[in-house]
mmCIF file of C-alpha atoms and ligand atoms in Angstrom:
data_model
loop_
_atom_site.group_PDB
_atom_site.id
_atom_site.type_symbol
_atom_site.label_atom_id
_atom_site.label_comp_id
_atom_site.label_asym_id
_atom_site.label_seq_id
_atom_site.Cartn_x
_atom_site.Cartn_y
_atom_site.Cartn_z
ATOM 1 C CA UNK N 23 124.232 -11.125 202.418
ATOM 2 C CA UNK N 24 125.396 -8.878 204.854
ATOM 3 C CA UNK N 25 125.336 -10.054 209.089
ATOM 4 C CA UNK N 26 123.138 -8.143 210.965
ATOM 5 C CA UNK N 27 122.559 -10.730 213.290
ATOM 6 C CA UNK N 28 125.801 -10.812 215.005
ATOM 7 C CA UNK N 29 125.109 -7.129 216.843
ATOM 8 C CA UNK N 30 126.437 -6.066 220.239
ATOM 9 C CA UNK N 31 126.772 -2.886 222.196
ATOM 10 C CA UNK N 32 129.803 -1.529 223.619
ATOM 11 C CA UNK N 33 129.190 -0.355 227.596
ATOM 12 C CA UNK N 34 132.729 -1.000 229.016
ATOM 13 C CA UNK N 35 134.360 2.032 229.213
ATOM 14 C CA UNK N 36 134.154 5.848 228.966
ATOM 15 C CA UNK N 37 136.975 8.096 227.444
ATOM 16 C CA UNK N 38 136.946 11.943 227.460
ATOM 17 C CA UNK N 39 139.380 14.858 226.801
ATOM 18 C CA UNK N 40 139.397 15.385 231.256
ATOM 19 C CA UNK N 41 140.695 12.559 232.275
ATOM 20 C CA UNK N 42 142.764 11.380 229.411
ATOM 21 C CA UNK N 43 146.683 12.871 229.796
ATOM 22 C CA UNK N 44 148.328 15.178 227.809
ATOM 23 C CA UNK N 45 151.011 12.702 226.747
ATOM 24 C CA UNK N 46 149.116 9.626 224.474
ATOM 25 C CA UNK N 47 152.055 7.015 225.485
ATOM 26 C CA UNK N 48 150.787 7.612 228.859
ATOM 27 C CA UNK N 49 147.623 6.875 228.161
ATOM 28 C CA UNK N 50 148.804 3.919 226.079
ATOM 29 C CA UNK N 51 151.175 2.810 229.254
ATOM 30 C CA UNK N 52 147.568 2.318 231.137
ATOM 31 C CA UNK N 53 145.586 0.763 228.257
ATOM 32 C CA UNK N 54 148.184 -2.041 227.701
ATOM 33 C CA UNK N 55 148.575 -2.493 231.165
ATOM 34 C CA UNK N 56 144.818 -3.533 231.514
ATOM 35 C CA UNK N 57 144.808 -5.045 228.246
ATOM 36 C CA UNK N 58 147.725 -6.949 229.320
ATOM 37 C CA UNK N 59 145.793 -8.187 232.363
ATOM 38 C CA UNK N 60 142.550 -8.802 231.230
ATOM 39 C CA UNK N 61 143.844 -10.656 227.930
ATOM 40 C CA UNK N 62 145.493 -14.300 228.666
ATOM 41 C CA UNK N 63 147.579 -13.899 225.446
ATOM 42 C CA UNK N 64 148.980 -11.501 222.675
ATOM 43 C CA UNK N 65 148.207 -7.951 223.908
ATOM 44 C CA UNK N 66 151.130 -6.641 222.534
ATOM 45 C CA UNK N 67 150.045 -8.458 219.172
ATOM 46 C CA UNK N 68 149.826 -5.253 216.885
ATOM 47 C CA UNK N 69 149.172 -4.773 213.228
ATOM 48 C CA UNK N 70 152.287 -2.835 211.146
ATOM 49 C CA UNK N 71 151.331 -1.828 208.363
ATOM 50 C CA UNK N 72 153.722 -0.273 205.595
ATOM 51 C CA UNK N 73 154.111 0.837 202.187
ATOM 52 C CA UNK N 74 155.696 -0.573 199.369
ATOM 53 C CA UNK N 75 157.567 0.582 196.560
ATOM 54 C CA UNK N 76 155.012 0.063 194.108
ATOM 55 C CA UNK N 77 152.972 2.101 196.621
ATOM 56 C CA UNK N 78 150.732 -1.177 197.580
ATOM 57 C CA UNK N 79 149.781 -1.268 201.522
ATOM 58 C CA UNK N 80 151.213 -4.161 203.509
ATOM 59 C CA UNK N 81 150.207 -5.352 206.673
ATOM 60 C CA UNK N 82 150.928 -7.846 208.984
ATOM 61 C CA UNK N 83 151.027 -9.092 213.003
ATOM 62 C CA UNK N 84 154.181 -8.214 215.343
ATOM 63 C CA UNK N 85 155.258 -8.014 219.093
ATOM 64 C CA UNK N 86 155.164 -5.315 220.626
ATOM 65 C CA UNK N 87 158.638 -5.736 222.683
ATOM 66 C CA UNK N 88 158.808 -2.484 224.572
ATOM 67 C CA UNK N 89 157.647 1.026 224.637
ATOM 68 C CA UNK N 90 158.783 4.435 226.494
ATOM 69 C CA UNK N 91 157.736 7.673 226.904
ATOM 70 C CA UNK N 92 158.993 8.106 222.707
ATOM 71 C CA UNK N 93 158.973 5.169 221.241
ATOM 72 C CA UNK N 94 157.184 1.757 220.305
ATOM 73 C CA UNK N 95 160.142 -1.069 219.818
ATOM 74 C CA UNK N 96 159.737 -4.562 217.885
ATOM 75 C CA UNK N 97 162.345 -6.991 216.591
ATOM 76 C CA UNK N 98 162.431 -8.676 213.000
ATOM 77 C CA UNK N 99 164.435 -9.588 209.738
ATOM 78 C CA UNK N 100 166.456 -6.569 208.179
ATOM 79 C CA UNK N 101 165.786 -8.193 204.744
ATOM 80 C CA UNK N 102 161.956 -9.038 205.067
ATOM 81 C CA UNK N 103 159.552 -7.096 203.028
ATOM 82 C CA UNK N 104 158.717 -4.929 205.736
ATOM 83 C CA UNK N 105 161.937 -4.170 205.988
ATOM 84 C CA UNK N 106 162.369 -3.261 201.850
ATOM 85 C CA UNK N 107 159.038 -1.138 202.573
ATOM 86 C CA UNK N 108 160.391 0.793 205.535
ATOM 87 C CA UNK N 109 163.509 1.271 203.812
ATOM 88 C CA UNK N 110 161.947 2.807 200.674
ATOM 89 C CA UNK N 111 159.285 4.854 203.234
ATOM 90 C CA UNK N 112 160.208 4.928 207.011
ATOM 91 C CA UNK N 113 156.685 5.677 208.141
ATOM 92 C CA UNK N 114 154.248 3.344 209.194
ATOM 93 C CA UNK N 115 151.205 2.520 211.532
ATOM 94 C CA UNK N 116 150.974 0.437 214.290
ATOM 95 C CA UNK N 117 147.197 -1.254 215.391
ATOM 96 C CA UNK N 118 145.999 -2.889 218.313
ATOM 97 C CA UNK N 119 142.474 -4.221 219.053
ATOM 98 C CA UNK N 120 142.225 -5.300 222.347
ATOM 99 C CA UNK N 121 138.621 -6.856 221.946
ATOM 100 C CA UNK N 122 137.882 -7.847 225.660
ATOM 101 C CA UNK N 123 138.127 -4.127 226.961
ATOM 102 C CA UNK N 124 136.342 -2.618 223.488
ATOM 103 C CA UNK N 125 140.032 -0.439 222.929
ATOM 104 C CA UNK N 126 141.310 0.160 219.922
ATOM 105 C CA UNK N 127 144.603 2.356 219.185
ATOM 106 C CA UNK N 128 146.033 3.568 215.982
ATOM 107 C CA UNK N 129 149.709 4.813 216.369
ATOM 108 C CA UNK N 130 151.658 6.859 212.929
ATOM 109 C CA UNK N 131 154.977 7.713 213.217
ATOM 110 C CA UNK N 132 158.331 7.048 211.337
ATOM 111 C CA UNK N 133 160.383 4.311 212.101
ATOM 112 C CA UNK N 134 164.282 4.064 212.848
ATOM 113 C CA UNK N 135 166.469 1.121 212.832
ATOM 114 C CA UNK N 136 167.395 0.676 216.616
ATOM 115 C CA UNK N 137 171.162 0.781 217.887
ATOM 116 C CA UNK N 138 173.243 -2.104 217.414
ATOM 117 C CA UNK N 139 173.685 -2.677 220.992
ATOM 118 C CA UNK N 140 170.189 -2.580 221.857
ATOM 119 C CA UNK N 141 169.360 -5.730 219.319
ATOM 120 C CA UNK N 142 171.918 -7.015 220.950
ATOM 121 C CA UNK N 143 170.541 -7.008 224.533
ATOM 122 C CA UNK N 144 167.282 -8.181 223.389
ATOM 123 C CA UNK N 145 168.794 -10.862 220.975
ATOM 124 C CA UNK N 146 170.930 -12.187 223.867
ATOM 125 C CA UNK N 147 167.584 -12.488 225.831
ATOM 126 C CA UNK N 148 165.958 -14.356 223.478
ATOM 127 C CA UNK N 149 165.556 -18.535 224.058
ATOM 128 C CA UNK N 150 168.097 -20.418 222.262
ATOM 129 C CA UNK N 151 165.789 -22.038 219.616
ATOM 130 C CA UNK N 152 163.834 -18.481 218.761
ATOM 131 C CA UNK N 153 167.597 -17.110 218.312
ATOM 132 C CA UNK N 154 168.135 -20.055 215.636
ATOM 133 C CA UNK N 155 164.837 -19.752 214.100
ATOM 134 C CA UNK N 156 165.765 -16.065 213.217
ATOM 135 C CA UNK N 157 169.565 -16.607 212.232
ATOM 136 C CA UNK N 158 168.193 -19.900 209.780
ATOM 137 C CA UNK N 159 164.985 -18.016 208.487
ATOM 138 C CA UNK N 160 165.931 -15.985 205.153
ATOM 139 C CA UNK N 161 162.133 -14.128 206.158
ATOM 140 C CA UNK N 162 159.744 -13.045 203.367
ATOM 141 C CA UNK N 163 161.642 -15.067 200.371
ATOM 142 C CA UNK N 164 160.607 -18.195 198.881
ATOM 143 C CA UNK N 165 161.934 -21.520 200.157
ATOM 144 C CA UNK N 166 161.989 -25.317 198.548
ATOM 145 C CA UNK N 167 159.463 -26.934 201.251
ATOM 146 C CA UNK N 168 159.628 -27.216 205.102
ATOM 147 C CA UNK N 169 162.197 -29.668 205.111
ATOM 148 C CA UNK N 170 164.502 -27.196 204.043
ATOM 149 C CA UNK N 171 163.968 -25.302 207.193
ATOM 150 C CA UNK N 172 163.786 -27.956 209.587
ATOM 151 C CA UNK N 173 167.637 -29.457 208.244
ATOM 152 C CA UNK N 174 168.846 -26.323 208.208
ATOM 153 C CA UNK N 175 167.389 -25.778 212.144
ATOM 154 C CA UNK N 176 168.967 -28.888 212.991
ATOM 155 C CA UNK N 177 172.585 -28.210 211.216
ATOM 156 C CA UNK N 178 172.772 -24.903 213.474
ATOM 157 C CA UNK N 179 171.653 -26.644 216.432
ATOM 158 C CA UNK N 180 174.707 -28.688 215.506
ATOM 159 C CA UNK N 181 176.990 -25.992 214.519
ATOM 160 C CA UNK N 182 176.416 -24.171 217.797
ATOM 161 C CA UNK N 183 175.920 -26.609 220.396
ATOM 162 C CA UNK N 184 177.909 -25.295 223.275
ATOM 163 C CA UNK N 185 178.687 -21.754 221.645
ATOM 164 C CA UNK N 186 176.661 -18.649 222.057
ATOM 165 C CA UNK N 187 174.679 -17.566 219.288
ATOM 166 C CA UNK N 188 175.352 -14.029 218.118
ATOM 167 C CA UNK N 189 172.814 -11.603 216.903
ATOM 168 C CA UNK N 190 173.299 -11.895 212.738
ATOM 169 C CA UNK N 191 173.469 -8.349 211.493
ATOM 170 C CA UNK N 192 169.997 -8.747 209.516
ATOM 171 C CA UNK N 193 168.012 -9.076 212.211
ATOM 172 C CA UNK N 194 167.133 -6.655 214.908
ATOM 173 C CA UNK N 195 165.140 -3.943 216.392
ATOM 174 C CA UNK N 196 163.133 -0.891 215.307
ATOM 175 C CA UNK N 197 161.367 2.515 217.116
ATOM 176 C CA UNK N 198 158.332 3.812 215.657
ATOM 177 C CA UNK N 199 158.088 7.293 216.442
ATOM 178 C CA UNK N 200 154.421 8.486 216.854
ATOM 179 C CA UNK N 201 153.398 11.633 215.867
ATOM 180 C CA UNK N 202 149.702 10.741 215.626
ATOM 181 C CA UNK N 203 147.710 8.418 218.126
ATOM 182 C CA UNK N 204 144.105 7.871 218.079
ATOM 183 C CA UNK N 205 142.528 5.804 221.055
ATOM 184 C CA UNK N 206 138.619 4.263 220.573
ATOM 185 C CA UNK N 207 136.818 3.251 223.243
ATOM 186 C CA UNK N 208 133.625 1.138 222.119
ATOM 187 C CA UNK N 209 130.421 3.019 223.054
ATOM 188 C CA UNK N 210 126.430 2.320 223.533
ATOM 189 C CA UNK N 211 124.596 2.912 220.360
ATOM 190 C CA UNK N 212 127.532 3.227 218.286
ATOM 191 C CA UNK N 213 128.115 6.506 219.786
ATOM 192 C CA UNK N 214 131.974 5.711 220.532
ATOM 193 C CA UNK N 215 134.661 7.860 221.963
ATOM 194 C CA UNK N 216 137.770 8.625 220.041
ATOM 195 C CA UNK N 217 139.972 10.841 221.193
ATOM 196 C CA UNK N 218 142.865 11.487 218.804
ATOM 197 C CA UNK N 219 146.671 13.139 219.792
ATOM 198 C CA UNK N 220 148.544 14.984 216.882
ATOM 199 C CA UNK N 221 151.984 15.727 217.237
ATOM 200 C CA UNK N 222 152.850 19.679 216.765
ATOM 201 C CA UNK N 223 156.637 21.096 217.281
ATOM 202 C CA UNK N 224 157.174 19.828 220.485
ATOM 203 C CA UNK N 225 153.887 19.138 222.126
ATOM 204 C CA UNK N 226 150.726 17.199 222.123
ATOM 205 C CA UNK N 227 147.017 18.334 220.483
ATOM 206 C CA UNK N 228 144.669 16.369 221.482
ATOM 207 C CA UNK N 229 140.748 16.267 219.662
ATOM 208 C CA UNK N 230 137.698 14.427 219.645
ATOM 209 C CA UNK N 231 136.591 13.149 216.873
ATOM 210 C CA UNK N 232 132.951 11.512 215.228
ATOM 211 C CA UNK N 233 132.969 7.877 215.560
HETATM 212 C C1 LIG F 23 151.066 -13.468 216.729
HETATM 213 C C2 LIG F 23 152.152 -13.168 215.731
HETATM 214 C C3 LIG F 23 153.316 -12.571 216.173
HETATM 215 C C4 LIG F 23 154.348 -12.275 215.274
HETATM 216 N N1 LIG F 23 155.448 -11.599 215.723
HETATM 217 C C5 LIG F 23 156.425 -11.267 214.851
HETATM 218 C C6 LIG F 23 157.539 -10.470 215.272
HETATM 219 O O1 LIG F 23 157.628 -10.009 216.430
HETATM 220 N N2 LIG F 23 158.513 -10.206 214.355
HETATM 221 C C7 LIG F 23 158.437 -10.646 213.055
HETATM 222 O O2 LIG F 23 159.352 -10.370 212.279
HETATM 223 N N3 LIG F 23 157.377 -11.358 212.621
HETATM 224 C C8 LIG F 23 156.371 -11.685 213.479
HETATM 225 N N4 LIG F 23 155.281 -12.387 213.042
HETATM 226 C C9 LIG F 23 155.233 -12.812 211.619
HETATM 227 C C10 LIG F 23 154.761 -11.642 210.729
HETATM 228 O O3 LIG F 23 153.360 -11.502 210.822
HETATM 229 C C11 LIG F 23 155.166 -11.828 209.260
HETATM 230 O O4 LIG F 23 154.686 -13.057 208.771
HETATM 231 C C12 LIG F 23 156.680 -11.777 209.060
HETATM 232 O O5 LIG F 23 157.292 -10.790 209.871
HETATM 233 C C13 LIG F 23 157.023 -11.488 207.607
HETATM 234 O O6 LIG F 23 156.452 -10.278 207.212
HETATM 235 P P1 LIG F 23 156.936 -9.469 205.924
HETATM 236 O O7 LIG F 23 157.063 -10.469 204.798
HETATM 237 O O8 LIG F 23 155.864 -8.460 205.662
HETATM 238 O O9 LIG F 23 158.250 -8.843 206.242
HETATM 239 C C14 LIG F 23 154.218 -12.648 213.911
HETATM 240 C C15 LIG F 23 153.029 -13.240 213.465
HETATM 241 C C16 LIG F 23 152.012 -13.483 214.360
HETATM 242 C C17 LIG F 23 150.707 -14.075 213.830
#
């Protein structure tokens, strides 16, 4: 049976080609700015999805950590699947869905392992027992049972009581690049906006497109 009781219209925002910039990541540095204040938690929870080598989607939820007027930065395991996929292909999307403002924006681009340093700076900012989780956390392959984790949290809570924790070398950060960003703002009657940015040379075309 398909829901067609659960039906709402979308009436909180308008989005045209006028007053939207010519750059998208400044028009994304506004929508996460309101998304980060009208959401209490997660609006830089995003969706990356990547491809496999068996050419099989894969998605799955990250932090957004930081973005600039290039690139869209987030941290994780340099031996987790995603990290297989984005060696094999290093292009990838990036989702958000900010419900509470009706947004929705779909980034492309290719993705680059960040500079050493960088991880660094962000590892070093991290709290102690997040830096532990990652340097304990073989992420993405199969472990005995949760006891395996939590002994092995407490043994490096051990190990480096009093010592700073270094970043390991498989973990760190990585840059999407976009060269396509589409931003949907939820309209009445299903007659949304979506105004779409593709990358050409060195500058910006931007479309509308049928919701
Ligand atoms: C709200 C939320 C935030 C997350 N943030 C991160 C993150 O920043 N980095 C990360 O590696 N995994 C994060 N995860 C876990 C990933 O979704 C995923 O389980 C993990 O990275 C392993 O993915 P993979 O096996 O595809 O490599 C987060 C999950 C959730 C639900």
């Amino acid at each position: 049976m398909y829901n067609t009781a659960k039906r709402k219209e979308y009436l909180r925002g308008i989005l045209d080609e006028e007053n939207t910039p010519s750059e998208p990541l400044e028009l994304f540095k506004s929508w996460y700015e309101e998304a980060d204040s009208a959401i209490k938690e997660d609006a830089n929870a995003m969706i990356l999805s990547t491809i496999n080598k068996e050419n099989k989607p894969n998605a799955r939820v990250l932090l957004l950590r930081s973005f600039d007027r290039e690139a869209l930065y987030f941290f994780s395991n340099y031996q987790s699947n995603k990290a297989m996929d984005l060696e094999h292909k290093p292009y990838a999307s990036l989702l958000f869905f900010w419900k509470e403002l009706e947004r929705q924006v779909r980034i492309q681009g290719i993705v680059k392992k960040i500079a050493a340093e960088e991880s660094d700076i962000y590892f070093d900012s991290r709290p102690r027992t997040s830096q532990i989780s990652a340097l304990i956390s073989p992420q993405s392959r199969i472990i005995p049972n949760r006891a395996y984790l939590e002994t092995s949290f407490a043994d490096a809570l051990d190990t480096y009581k009093n010592k700073k924790i270094s970043r390991p070398e498989f973990w760190g950060g990585y840059k999407l690049l976009p060269d396509y960003m589409e931003f949907w703002q939820g309209r009445v009657h299903r007659l949304h906006d979506r105004i779409t940015y593709i990358r050409q040379g060195g500058s910006w075309i931007k479309k509308r497109l049928a919701p």
